[in-house]
PDB file of C-alpha atoms in Angstrom:
ATOM      1  CA  UNK A   1      27.737 -92.115 -48.189  1.00 78.00           C
ATOM      2  CA  UNK A   2      25.591 -95.236 -48.196  1.00 90.00           C
ATOM      3  CA  UNK A   3      28.477 -97.546 -47.277  1.00 95.00           C
ATOM      4  CA  UNK A   4      29.236 -95.498 -44.176  1.00 95.00           C
ATOM      5  CA  UNK A   5      25.540 -95.632 -43.283  1.00 94.00           C
ATOM      6  CA  UNK A   6      25.378 -99.404 -43.715  1.00 93.00           C
ATOM      7  CA  UNK A   7      28.309 -99.844 -41.352  1.00 94.00           C
ATOM      8  CA  UNK A   8      27.049 -97.114 -39.021  1.00 94.00           C
ATOM      9  CA  UNK A   9      30.342 -95.280 -39.247  1.00 94.00           C
ATOM     10  CA  UNK A  10      30.660 -91.516 -39.352  1.00 93.00           C
ATOM     11  CA  UNK A  11      31.805 -90.579 -42.896  1.00 93.00           C
ATOM     12  CA  UNK A  12      35.438 -89.709 -42.482  1.00 94.00           C
ATOM     13  CA  UNK A  13      38.820 -90.701 -43.912  1.00 96.00           C
ATOM     14  CA  UNK A  14      40.110 -91.851 -40.561  1.00 94.00           C
ATOM     15  CA  UNK A  15      38.036 -94.777 -39.354  1.00 95.00           C
ATOM     16  CA  UNK A  16      38.416 -97.445 -36.717  1.00 95.00           C
ATOM     17  CA  UNK A  17      39.308-100.674 -38.544  1.00 96.00           C
ATOM     18  CA  UNK A  18      38.255-102.805 -35.561  1.00 96.00           C
ATOM     19  CA  UNK A  19      34.812-101.264 -35.553  1.00 94.00           C
ATOM     20  CA  UNK A  20      34.458-101.782 -39.275  1.00 96.00           C
ATOM     21  CA  UNK A  21      35.480-105.425 -39.024  1.00 96.00           C
ATOM     22  CA  UNK A  22      33.130-106.053 -36.103  1.00 96.00           C
ATOM     23  CA  UNK A  23      30.194-104.450 -37.902  1.00 96.00           C
ATOM     24  CA  UNK A  24      31.037-106.365 -41.073  1.00 96.00           C
ATOM     25  CA  UNK A  25      30.941-109.721 -39.315  1.00 95.00           C
ATOM     26  CA  UNK A  26      27.693-108.753 -37.612  1.00 95.00           C
ATOM     27  CA  UNK A  27      26.002-107.741 -40.880  1.00 94.00           C
ATOM     28  CA  UNK A  28      27.391-110.706 -42.751  1.00 91.00           C
ATOM     29  CA  UNK A  29      25.871-113.009 -40.159  1.00 91.00           C
ATOM     30  CA  UNK A  30      22.535-111.213 -40.273  1.00 89.00           C
ATOM     31  CA  UNK A  31      22.150-111.497 -44.044  1.00 88.00           C
ATOM     32  CA  UNK A  32      23.734-114.902 -44.454  1.00 85.00           C
ATOM     33  CA  UNK A  33      21.775-117.027 -46.975  1.00 81.00           C
ATOM     34  CA  UNK A  34      21.424-119.791 -44.348  1.00 84.00           C
ATOM     35  CA  UNK A  35      19.134-117.513 -42.340  1.00 85.00           C
ATOM     36  CA  UNK A  36      16.816-117.235 -45.323  1.00 85.00           C
ATOM     37  CA  UNK A  37      16.462-120.927 -46.192  1.00 83.00           C
ATOM     38  CA  UNK A  38      12.726-120.913 -45.522  1.00 86.00           C
ATOM     39  CA  UNK A  39      12.082-117.314 -46.598  1.00 85.00           C
ATOM     40  CA  UNK A  40      10.183-116.222 -49.702  1.00 88.00           C
ATOM     41  CA  UNK A  41      12.038-115.796 -52.983  1.00 89.00           C
ATOM     42  CA  UNK A  42      11.710-112.042 -52.663  1.00 90.00           C
ATOM     43  CA  UNK A  43      13.311-112.056 -49.226  1.00 88.00           C
ATOM     44  CA  UNK A  44      16.058-114.373 -50.439  1.00 87.00           C
ATOM     45  CA  UNK A  45      16.897-112.035 -53.307  1.00 88.00           C
ATOM     46  CA  UNK A  46      16.917-109.072 -50.951  1.00 87.00           C
ATOM     47  CA  UNK A  47      19.227-110.833 -48.512  1.00 87.00           C
ATOM     48  CA  UNK A  48      21.570-111.720 -51.354  1.00 87.00           C
ATOM     49  CA  UNK A  49      21.638-108.102 -52.555  1.00 88.00           C
ATOM     50  CA  UNK A  50      22.309-106.868 -49.036  1.00 89.00           C
ATOM     51  CA  UNK A  51      25.025-109.403 -48.550  1.00 90.00           C
ATOM     52  CA  UNK A  52      26.846-108.434 -51.747  1.00 91.00           C
ATOM     53  CA  UNK A  53      26.503-104.740 -50.879  1.00 93.00           C
ATOM     54  CA  UNK A  54      28.027-105.436 -47.465  1.00 95.00           C
ATOM     55  CA  UNK A  55      30.971-107.180 -49.095  1.00 95.00           C
ATOM     56  CA  UNK A  56      31.506-104.343 -51.586  1.00 95.00           C
ATOM     57  CA  UNK A  57      31.270-101.758 -48.837  1.00 96.00           C
ATOM     58  CA  UNK A  58      33.735-103.597 -46.646  1.00 97.00           C
ATOM     59  CA  UNK A  59      36.293-103.882 -49.462  1.00 96.00           C
ATOM     60  CA  UNK A  60      36.045-100.158 -50.140  1.00 97.00           C
ATOM     61  CA  UNK A  61      35.998 -98.880 -46.573  1.00 97.00           C
ATOM     62  CA  UNK A  62      38.831-101.027 -45.260  1.00 96.00           C
ATOM     63  CA  UNK A  63      41.310 -99.845 -47.913  1.00 96.00           C
ATOM     64  CA  UNK A  64      42.785 -96.354 -47.393  1.00 95.00           C
ATOM     65  CA  UNK A  65      42.936 -95.470 -51.072  1.00 95.00           C
ATOM     66  CA  UNK A  66      39.555 -96.951 -52.019  1.00 95.00           C
ATOM     67  CA  UNK A  67      37.999 -95.164 -49.043  1.00 96.00           C
ATOM     68  CA  UNK A  68      39.596 -91.867 -50.097  1.00 96.00           C
ATOM     69  CA  UNK A  69      38.350 -92.306 -53.666  1.00 94.00           C
ATOM     70  CA  UNK A  70      34.893 -93.189 -52.367  1.00 96.00           C
ATOM     71  CA  UNK A  71      34.769 -90.061 -50.189  1.00 96.00           C
ATOM     72  CA  UNK A  72      35.772 -87.939 -53.170  1.00 95.00           C
ATOM     73  CA  UNK A  73      33.087 -89.588 -55.290  1.00 94.00           C
ATOM     74  CA  UNK A  74      30.450 -88.961 -52.597  1.00 94.00           C
ATOM     75  CA  UNK A  75      31.480 -85.307 -52.633  1.00 94.00           C
ATOM     76  CA  UNK A  76      31.254 -85.267 -56.424  1.00 93.00           C
ATOM     77  CA  UNK A  77      34.946 -84.565 -56.867  1.00 91.00           C
ATOM     78  CA  UNK A  78      36.538 -86.249 -59.852  1.00 86.00           C
ATOM     79  CA  UNK A  79      40.035 -87.618 -59.781  1.00 83.00           C
ATOM     80  CA  UNK A  80      42.509 -85.361 -61.490  1.00 78.00           C
ATOM     81  CA  UNK A  81      43.600 -87.185 -64.635  1.00 74.00           C
ATOM     82  CA  UNK A  82      46.860 -85.274 -64.958  1.00 78.00           C
ATOM     83  CA  UNK A  83      49.832 -86.432 -62.944  1.00 79.00           C
ATOM     84  CA  UNK A  84      52.295 -83.764 -61.900  1.00 84.00           C
ATOM     85  CA  UNK A  85      55.241 -83.894 -64.405  1.00 85.00           C
ATOM     86  CA  UNK A  86      57.847 -84.006 -61.642  1.00 89.00           C
ATOM     87  CA  UNK A  87      56.185 -87.066 -60.201  1.00 92.00           C
ATOM     88  CA  UNK A  88      56.140 -88.740 -63.629  1.00 92.00           C
ATOM     89  CA  UNK A  89      59.928 -88.373 -63.760  1.00 92.00           C
ATOM     90  CA  UNK A  90      60.157 -89.902 -60.292  1.00 93.00           C
ATOM     91  CA  UNK A  91      57.841 -92.719 -61.421  1.00 93.00           C
ATOM     92  CA  UNK A  92      60.096 -93.419 -64.407  1.00 94.00           C
ATOM     93  CA  UNK A  93      63.172 -93.439 -62.140  1.00 95.00           C
ATOM     94  CA  UNK A  94      61.606 -95.986 -59.788  1.00 96.00           C
ATOM     95  CA  UNK A  95      60.640 -98.235 -62.694  1.00 94.00           C
ATOM     96  CA  UNK A  96      64.111 -97.916 -64.279  1.00 94.00           C
ATOM     97  CA  UNK A  97      65.740 -98.767 -60.970  1.00 96.00           C
ATOM     98  CA  UNK A  98      63.579-101.856 -60.577  1.00 95.00           C
ATOM     99  CA  UNK A  99      64.336-102.954 -64.126  1.00 92.00           C
ATOM    100  CA  UNK A 100      68.100-102.496 -63.665  1.00 93.00           C
ATOM    101  CA  UNK A 101      68.065-104.390 -60.380  1.00 94.00           C
ATOM    102  CA  UNK A 102      65.398-106.948 -61.171  1.00 89.00           C
ATOM    103  CA  UNK A 103      67.602-109.827 -59.958  1.00 89.00           C
ATOM    104  CA  UNK A 104      68.963-108.138 -56.867  1.00 92.00           C
ATOM    105  CA  UNK A 105      66.658-109.208 -54.056  1.00 93.00           C
ATOM    106  CA  UNK A 106      68.396-106.995 -51.529  1.00 94.00           C
ATOM    107  CA  UNK A 107      67.897-103.846 -53.588  1.00 95.00           C
ATOM    108  CA  UNK A 108      64.271-104.707 -54.320  1.00 95.00           C
ATOM    109  CA  UNK A 109      63.637-105.226 -50.614  1.00 95.00           C
ATOM    110  CA  UNK A 110      65.238-101.888 -49.766  1.00 96.00           C
ATOM    111  CA  UNK A 111      63.130-100.139 -52.384  1.00 97.00           C
ATOM    112  CA  UNK A 112      60.037-101.872 -51.031  1.00 97.00           C
ATOM    113  CA  UNK A 113      60.769-100.515 -47.556  1.00 97.00           C
ATOM    114  CA  UNK A 114      61.358 -97.045 -48.972  1.00 97.00           C
ATOM    115  CA  UNK A 115      58.105 -97.045 -50.951  1.00 97.00           C
ATOM    116  CA  UNK A 116      56.142 -98.395 -47.980  1.00 97.00           C
ATOM    117  CA  UNK A 117      57.484 -95.562 -45.815  1.00 97.00           C
ATOM    118  CA  UNK A 118      56.682 -92.910 -48.411  1.00 97.00           C
ATOM    119  CA  UNK A 119      53.194 -94.344 -48.805  1.00 96.00           C
ATOM    120  CA  UNK A 120      52.582 -94.296 -45.068  1.00 95.00           C
ATOM    121  CA  UNK A 121      53.773 -90.718 -44.873  1.00 96.00           C
ATOM    122  CA  UNK A 122      51.581 -89.673 -47.806  1.00 95.00           C
ATOM    123  CA  UNK A 123      48.532 -91.296 -46.241  1.00 96.00           C
ATOM    124  CA  UNK A 124      49.185 -89.262 -43.099  1.00 95.00           C
ATOM    125  CA  UNK A 125      49.218 -86.148 -45.280  1.00 95.00           C
ATOM    126  CA  UNK A 126      45.946 -87.294 -46.821  1.00 95.00           C
ATOM    127  CA  UNK A 127      44.393 -87.495 -43.348  1.00 96.00           C
ATOM    128  CA  UNK A 128      45.390 -83.890 -42.706  1.00 96.00           C
ATOM    129  CA  UNK A 129      43.977 -82.755 -46.051  1.00 96.00           C
ATOM    130  CA  UNK A 130      40.691 -84.531 -45.324  1.00 96.00           C
ATOM    131  CA  UNK A 131      40.556 -82.882 -41.896  1.00 95.00           C
ATOM    132  CA  UNK A 132      41.076 -79.516 -43.565  1.00 96.00           C
ATOM    133  CA  UNK A 133      38.330 -80.466 -46.037  1.00 94.00           C
ATOM    134  CA  UNK A 134      40.767 -79.719 -48.845  1.00 95.00           C
ATOM    135  CA  UNK A 135      39.287 -82.303 -51.192  1.00 94.00           C
ATOM    136  CA  UNK A 136      40.685 -80.735 -54.344  1.00 92.00           C
ATOM    137  CA  UNK A 137      44.204 -81.237 -53.036  1.00 92.00           C
ATOM    138  CA  UNK A 138      43.268 -84.803 -52.042  1.00 94.00           C
ATOM    139  CA  UNK A 139      42.221 -85.511 -55.608  1.00 92.00           C
ATOM    140  CA  UNK A 140      45.519 -84.047 -56.853  1.00 89.00           C
ATOM    141  CA  UNK A 141      47.450 -86.352 -54.534  1.00 90.00           C
ATOM    142  CA  UNK A 142      45.515 -89.506 -55.419  1.00 92.00           C
ATOM    143  CA  UNK A 143      47.417 -90.265 -58.646  1.00 89.00           C
ATOM    144  CA  UNK A 144      50.715 -90.384 -56.813  1.00 92.00           C
ATOM    145  CA  UNK A 145      49.251 -92.568 -54.093  1.00 93.00           C
ATOM    146  CA  UNK A 146      47.678 -94.979 -56.566  1.00 91.00           C
ATOM    147  CA  UNK A 147      51.031 -95.341 -58.316  1.00 92.00           C
ATOM    148  CA  UNK A 148      52.939 -95.856 -55.059  1.00 94.00           C
ATOM    149  CA  UNK A 149      50.461 -98.458 -53.897  1.00 94.00           C
ATOM    150  CA  UNK A 150      50.565-100.376 -57.189  1.00 93.00           C
ATOM    151  CA  UNK A 151      54.339-100.126 -57.321  1.00 94.00           C
ATOM    152  CA  UNK A 152      54.597-101.474 -53.795  1.00 95.00           C
ATOM    153  CA  UNK A 153      52.474-104.490 -54.785  1.00 94.00           C
ATOM    154  CA  UNK A 154      54.662-104.990 -57.843  1.00 93.00           C
ATOM    155  CA  UNK A 155      57.824-104.951 -55.696  1.00 95.00           C
ATOM    156  CA  UNK A 156      56.305-107.496 -53.368  1.00 94.00           C
ATOM    157  CA  UNK A 157      55.492-109.804 -56.282  1.00 93.00           C
ATOM    158  CA  UNK A 158      59.048-109.427 -57.588  1.00 91.00           C
ATOM    159  CA  UNK A 159      60.436-110.304 -54.165  1.00 90.00           C
ATOM    160  CA  UNK A 160      58.463-113.548 -54.190  1.00 89.00           C
ATOM    161  CA  UNK A 161      59.571-114.360 -57.735  1.00 85.00           C
ATOM    162  CA  UNK A 162      63.215-113.680 -56.941  1.00 74.00           C
ATOM    163  CA  UNK A 163      63.311-115.868 -53.843  1.00 68.00           C
TER     164      UNK A 163
ATOM    165  CA  UNK B   1      42.398-110.626 -71.898  1.00 58.00           C
ATOM    166  CA  UNK B   2      43.297-111.646 -75.423  1.00 71.00           C
ATOM    167  CA  UNK B   3      45.633-109.276 -77.237  1.00 83.00           C
ATOM    168  CA  UNK B   4      45.594-108.896 -80.998  1.00 87.00           C
ATOM    169  CA  UNK B   5      48.542-110.327 -82.978  1.00 90.00           C
ATOM    170  CA  UNK B   6      49.777-106.810 -83.699  1.00 90.00           C
ATOM    171  CA  UNK B   7      49.813-105.873 -80.010  1.00 91.00           C
ATOM    172  CA  UNK B   8      51.645-109.093 -79.189  1.00 91.00           C
ATOM    173  CA  UNK B   9      54.178-108.461 -81.945  1.00 92.00           C
ATOM    174  CA  UNK B  10      54.991-104.952 -80.632  1.00 92.00           C
ATOM    175  CA  UNK B  11      54.964-106.201 -77.063  1.00 90.00           C
ATOM    176  CA  UNK B  12      57.368-109.032 -77.746  1.00 90.00           C
ATOM    177  CA  UNK B  13      59.546-107.110 -80.204  1.00 92.00           C
ATOM    178  CA  UNK B  14      59.190-103.468 -79.231  1.00 93.00           C
ATOM    179  CA  UNK B  15      60.665-101.086 -81.815  1.00 93.00           C
ATOM    180  CA  UNK B  16      62.900 -98.164 -80.894  1.00 95.00           C
ATOM    181  CA  UNK B  17      63.136 -98.691 -77.160  1.00 95.00           C
ATOM    182  CA  UNK B  18      65.604 -96.357 -75.526  1.00 94.00           C
ATOM    183  CA  UNK B  19      66.488 -92.759 -74.952  1.00 94.00           C
ATOM    184  CA  UNK B  20      67.742 -89.739 -76.872  1.00 96.00           C
ATOM    185  CA  UNK B  21      69.702 -86.892 -75.294  1.00 94.00           C
ATOM    186  CA  UNK B  22      67.001 -84.762 -73.729  1.00 91.00           C
ATOM    187  CA  UNK B  23      69.337 -81.746 -73.659  1.00 94.00           C
ATOM    188  CA  UNK B  24      69.857 -81.821 -77.424  1.00 95.00           C
ATOM    189  CA  UNK B  25      68.049 -78.748 -78.870  1.00 95.00           C
ATOM    190  CA  UNK B  26      66.680 -80.923 -81.693  1.00 96.00           C
ATOM    191  CA  UNK B  27      65.200 -83.522 -79.331  1.00 97.00           C
ATOM    192  CA  UNK B  28      61.720 -83.206 -77.869  1.00 96.00           C
ATOM    193  CA  UNK B  29      60.719 -85.272 -74.841  1.00 96.00           C
ATOM    194  CA  UNK B  30      57.169 -86.089 -73.876  1.00 95.00           C
ATOM    195  CA  UNK B  31      56.408 -87.721 -70.556  1.00 94.00           C
ATOM    196  CA  UNK B  32      52.833 -88.729 -69.840  1.00 94.00           C
ATOM    197  CA  UNK B  33      51.085 -90.997 -67.377  1.00 91.00           C
ATOM    198  CA  UNK B  34      47.786 -92.787 -66.988  1.00 85.00           C
ATOM    199  CA  UNK B  35      47.039 -92.290 -63.302  1.00 76.00           C
ATOM    200  CA  UNK B  36      44.326 -94.909 -63.003  1.00 75.00           C
ATOM    201  CA  UNK B  37      46.594 -97.755 -64.106  1.00 78.00           C
ATOM    202  CA  UNK B  38      49.917 -96.283 -62.985  1.00 81.00           C
ATOM    203  CA  UNK B  39      51.373 -96.416 -66.504  1.00 89.00           C
ATOM    204  CA  UNK B  40      54.150 -94.048 -67.479  1.00 93.00           C
ATOM    205  CA  UNK B  41      55.294 -93.359 -71.035  1.00 95.00           C
ATOM    206  CA  UNK B  42      58.296 -91.424 -72.317  1.00 96.00           C
ATOM    207  CA  UNK B  43      58.455 -90.542 -76.000  1.00 97.00           C
ATOM    208  CA  UNK B  44      61.342 -88.693 -77.626  1.00 98.00           C
ATOM    209  CA  UNK B  45      61.657 -87.359 -81.165  1.00 97.00           C
ATOM    210  CA  UNK B  46      64.674 -85.967 -82.949  1.00 97.00           C
ATOM    211  CA  UNK B  47      64.221 -83.451 -85.720  1.00 96.00           C
ATOM    212  CA  UNK B  48      66.650 -83.645 -88.676  1.00 95.00           C
ATOM    213  CA  UNK B  49      68.050 -80.665 -90.629  1.00 94.00           C
ATOM    214  CA  UNK B  50      65.445 -81.241 -93.337  1.00 95.00           C
ATOM    215  CA  UNK B  51      62.631 -80.606 -90.848  1.00 94.00           C
ATOM    216  CA  UNK B  52      61.616 -84.263 -90.775  1.00 96.00           C
ATOM    217  CA  UNK B  53      61.646 -86.480 -87.686  1.00 97.00           C
ATOM    218  CA  UNK B  54      64.765 -88.582 -88.120  1.00 97.00           C
ATOM    219  CA  UNK B  55      64.548 -90.642 -84.956  1.00 97.00           C
ATOM    220  CA  UNK B  56      62.027 -91.593 -82.280  1.00 97.00           C
ATOM    221  CA  UNK B  57      62.532 -93.577 -79.091  1.00 97.00           C
ATOM    222  CA  UNK B  58      60.238 -94.636 -76.301  1.00 97.00           C
ATOM    223  CA  UNK B  59      60.229 -96.174 -72.886  1.00 96.00           C
ATOM    224  CA  UNK B  60      56.957 -97.324 -71.383  1.00 95.00           C
ATOM    225  CA  UNK B  61      56.133 -99.073 -68.158  1.00 94.00           C
ATOM    226  CA  UNK B  62      52.612-100.357 -68.393  1.00 90.00           C
ATOM    227  CA  UNK B  63      50.362-102.946 -69.948  1.00 88.00           C
ATOM    228  CA  UNK B  64      50.898-104.617 -73.316  1.00 90.00           C
ATOM    229  CA  UNK B  65      48.602-102.184 -75.115  1.00 93.00           C
ATOM    230  CA  UNK B  66      50.442 -99.156 -73.740  1.00 94.00           C
ATOM    231  CA  UNK B  67      53.783-100.613 -74.823  1.00 94.00           C
ATOM    232  CA  UNK B  68      52.442-101.562 -78.258  1.00 95.00           C
ATOM    233  CA  UNK B  69      50.855 -98.106 -78.744  1.00 95.00           C
ATOM    234  CA  UNK B  70      54.108 -96.287 -78.009  1.00 96.00           C
ATOM    235  CA  UNK B  71      56.176 -98.732 -80.048  1.00 96.00           C
ATOM    236  CA  UNK B  72      53.879 -98.295 -83.058  1.00 96.00           C
ATOM    237  CA  UNK B  73      53.958 -94.510 -82.672  1.00 96.00           C
ATOM    238  CA  UNK B  74      57.775 -94.390 -82.916  1.00 97.00           C
ATOM    239  CA  UNK B  75      57.497 -96.206 -86.260  1.00 96.00           C
ATOM    240  CA  UNK B  76      54.774 -93.875 -87.496  1.00 96.00           C
ATOM    241  CA  UNK B  77      56.684 -90.726 -86.507  1.00 96.00           C
ATOM    242  CA  UNK B  78      59.890 -91.317 -88.445  1.00 96.00           C
ATOM    243  CA  UNK B  79      60.067 -89.301 -91.666  1.00 96.00           C
ATOM    244  CA  UNK B  80      57.124 -87.078 -90.751  1.00 96.00           C
ATOM    245  CA  UNK B  81      57.058 -83.287 -90.368  1.00 96.00           C
ATOM    246  CA  UNK B  82      55.996 -81.913 -86.980  1.00 96.00           C
ATOM    247  CA  UNK B  83      52.638 -80.873 -88.431  1.00 96.00           C
ATOM    248  CA  UNK B  84      52.037 -84.370 -89.748  1.00 96.00           C
ATOM    249  CA  UNK B  85      53.122 -85.830 -86.420  1.00 96.00           C
ATOM    250  CA  UNK B  86      50.770 -83.541 -84.549  1.00 96.00           C
ATOM    251  CA  UNK B  87      47.841 -84.741 -86.630  1.00 96.00           C
ATOM    252  CA  UNK B  88      48.258 -88.409 -85.623  1.00 96.00           C
ATOM    253  CA  UNK B  89      45.066 -89.395 -83.853  1.00 96.00           C
ATOM    254  CA  UNK B  90      44.620 -91.997 -81.187  1.00 95.00           C
ATOM    255  CA  UNK B  91      41.899 -93.631 -83.303  1.00 95.00           C
ATOM    256  CA  UNK B  92      44.502 -94.464 -85.974  1.00 95.00           C
ATOM    257  CA  UNK B  93      46.687 -96.137 -83.337  1.00 95.00           C
ATOM    258  CA  UNK B  94      43.757 -98.031 -81.817  1.00 94.00           C
ATOM    259  CA  UNK B  95      42.585 -99.184 -85.227  1.00 94.00           C
ATOM    260  CA  UNK B  96      46.030-100.333 -86.364  1.00 93.00           C
ATOM    261  CA  UNK B  97      46.480-102.373 -83.172  1.00 94.00           C
ATOM    262  CA  UNK B  98      42.836-103.513 -83.019  1.00 93.00           C
ATOM    263  CA  UNK B  99      42.615-102.345 -79.407  1.00 93.00           C
ATOM    264  CA  UNK B 100      39.472-103.352 -77.513  1.00 92.00           C
ATOM    265  CA  UNK B 101      37.354-100.516 -76.022  1.00 91.00           C
ATOM    266  CA  UNK B 102      38.817-100.955 -72.510  1.00 90.00           C
ATOM    267  CA  UNK B 103      42.302-100.303 -73.925  1.00 92.00           C
ATOM    268  CA  UNK B 104      41.523 -97.229 -76.020  1.00 92.00           C
ATOM    269  CA  UNK B 105      42.974 -95.046 -73.267  1.00 92.00           C
ATOM    270  CA  UNK B 106      46.415 -96.536 -74.044  1.00 92.00           C
ATOM    271  CA  UNK B 107      46.249 -95.068 -77.560  1.00 94.00           C
ATOM    272  CA  UNK B 108      45.090 -91.748 -76.082  1.00 94.00           C
ATOM    273  CA  UNK B 109      48.168 -91.813 -73.875  1.00 94.00           C
ATOM    274  CA  UNK B 110      50.392 -92.339 -76.936  1.00 96.00           C
ATOM    275  CA  UNK B 111      48.736 -89.396 -78.719  1.00 96.00           C
ATOM    276  CA  UNK B 112      49.272 -87.233 -75.629  1.00 95.00           C
ATOM    277  CA  UNK B 113      52.923 -88.302 -75.582  1.00 96.00           C
ATOM    278  CA  UNK B 114      53.401 -87.159 -79.209  1.00 97.00           C
ATOM    279  CA  UNK B 115      51.856 -83.767 -78.397  1.00 96.00           C
ATOM    280  CA  UNK B 116      53.985 -83.405 -75.262  1.00 96.00           C
ATOM    281  CA  UNK B 117      57.176 -84.250 -77.190  1.00 97.00           C
ATOM    282  CA  UNK B 118      56.340 -81.745 -79.950  1.00 97.00           C
ATOM    283  CA  UNK B 119      55.547 -79.031 -77.372  1.00 96.00           C
ATOM    284  CA  UNK B 120      58.850 -79.662 -75.654  1.00 95.00           C
ATOM    285  CA  UNK B 121      60.716 -79.437 -78.964  1.00 95.00           C
ATOM    286  CA  UNK B 122      58.934 -76.217 -79.937  1.00 94.00           C
ATOM    287  CA  UNK B 123      59.677 -74.666 -76.546  1.00 94.00           C
ATOM    288  CA  UNK B 124      63.394 -75.149 -77.266  1.00 88.00           C
ATOM    289  CA  UNK B 125      63.249 -73.238 -80.549  1.00 79.00           C
TER     290      UNK B 125
END
């Protein structure tokens, strides 16, 4: 939970992004190398370590999926490495659809909207599961979320390439 | 990352891409995924009357190594009995393609796909 401690945020899936950002800027300023120009080598090294830890922590905490994975890790729950077979079929269908329509910007955009909506909905479900402390079910859901998130990024890239 | 020539060859000229009729009683379908990278792999085998695998097709969405692993596997499977097919190890795939350690999981995925396809076929018998 060290990242939550660094940012003085209560360990939870739902966090206030504004708070996180504010705290990040504050900490970044505090440990900025410029403040340590005349410090000893030891202090400089320490400031550098702190600064890189702050950056890592910020990247993890600000992202819904990274934060969920981090919370699971802190609770010593491994990600399930088996994806539900029904979802694999769905995954294949999405990929096939994209391949068949790879030059149809309109269809790619529509699919992007659809995936973004599903993802949003699934993240809401994740919030509920975290509230219920049902971490095993969270870990079962993660594979689907990771795919949806990556697929959404892929669609976005395709949209830019097609334009 | 630099891919080996063999991976590149399979990636650029994948063998046996496509689908077989999954409802055919002599066709086994294996669908597996690598959650961490979002890869999905479908492998299908068709058993001939002589008990040997007469055809194998694949469709993979994933990185070059995952595509190359499944493409290679379809070549290896043809002409084999189910027992021989079941004994194909991921290490043989990784070695043939000279996969680097970070890509070994792609060959594991291909081995899992073979097992899943055989299980599906057996469940139809």
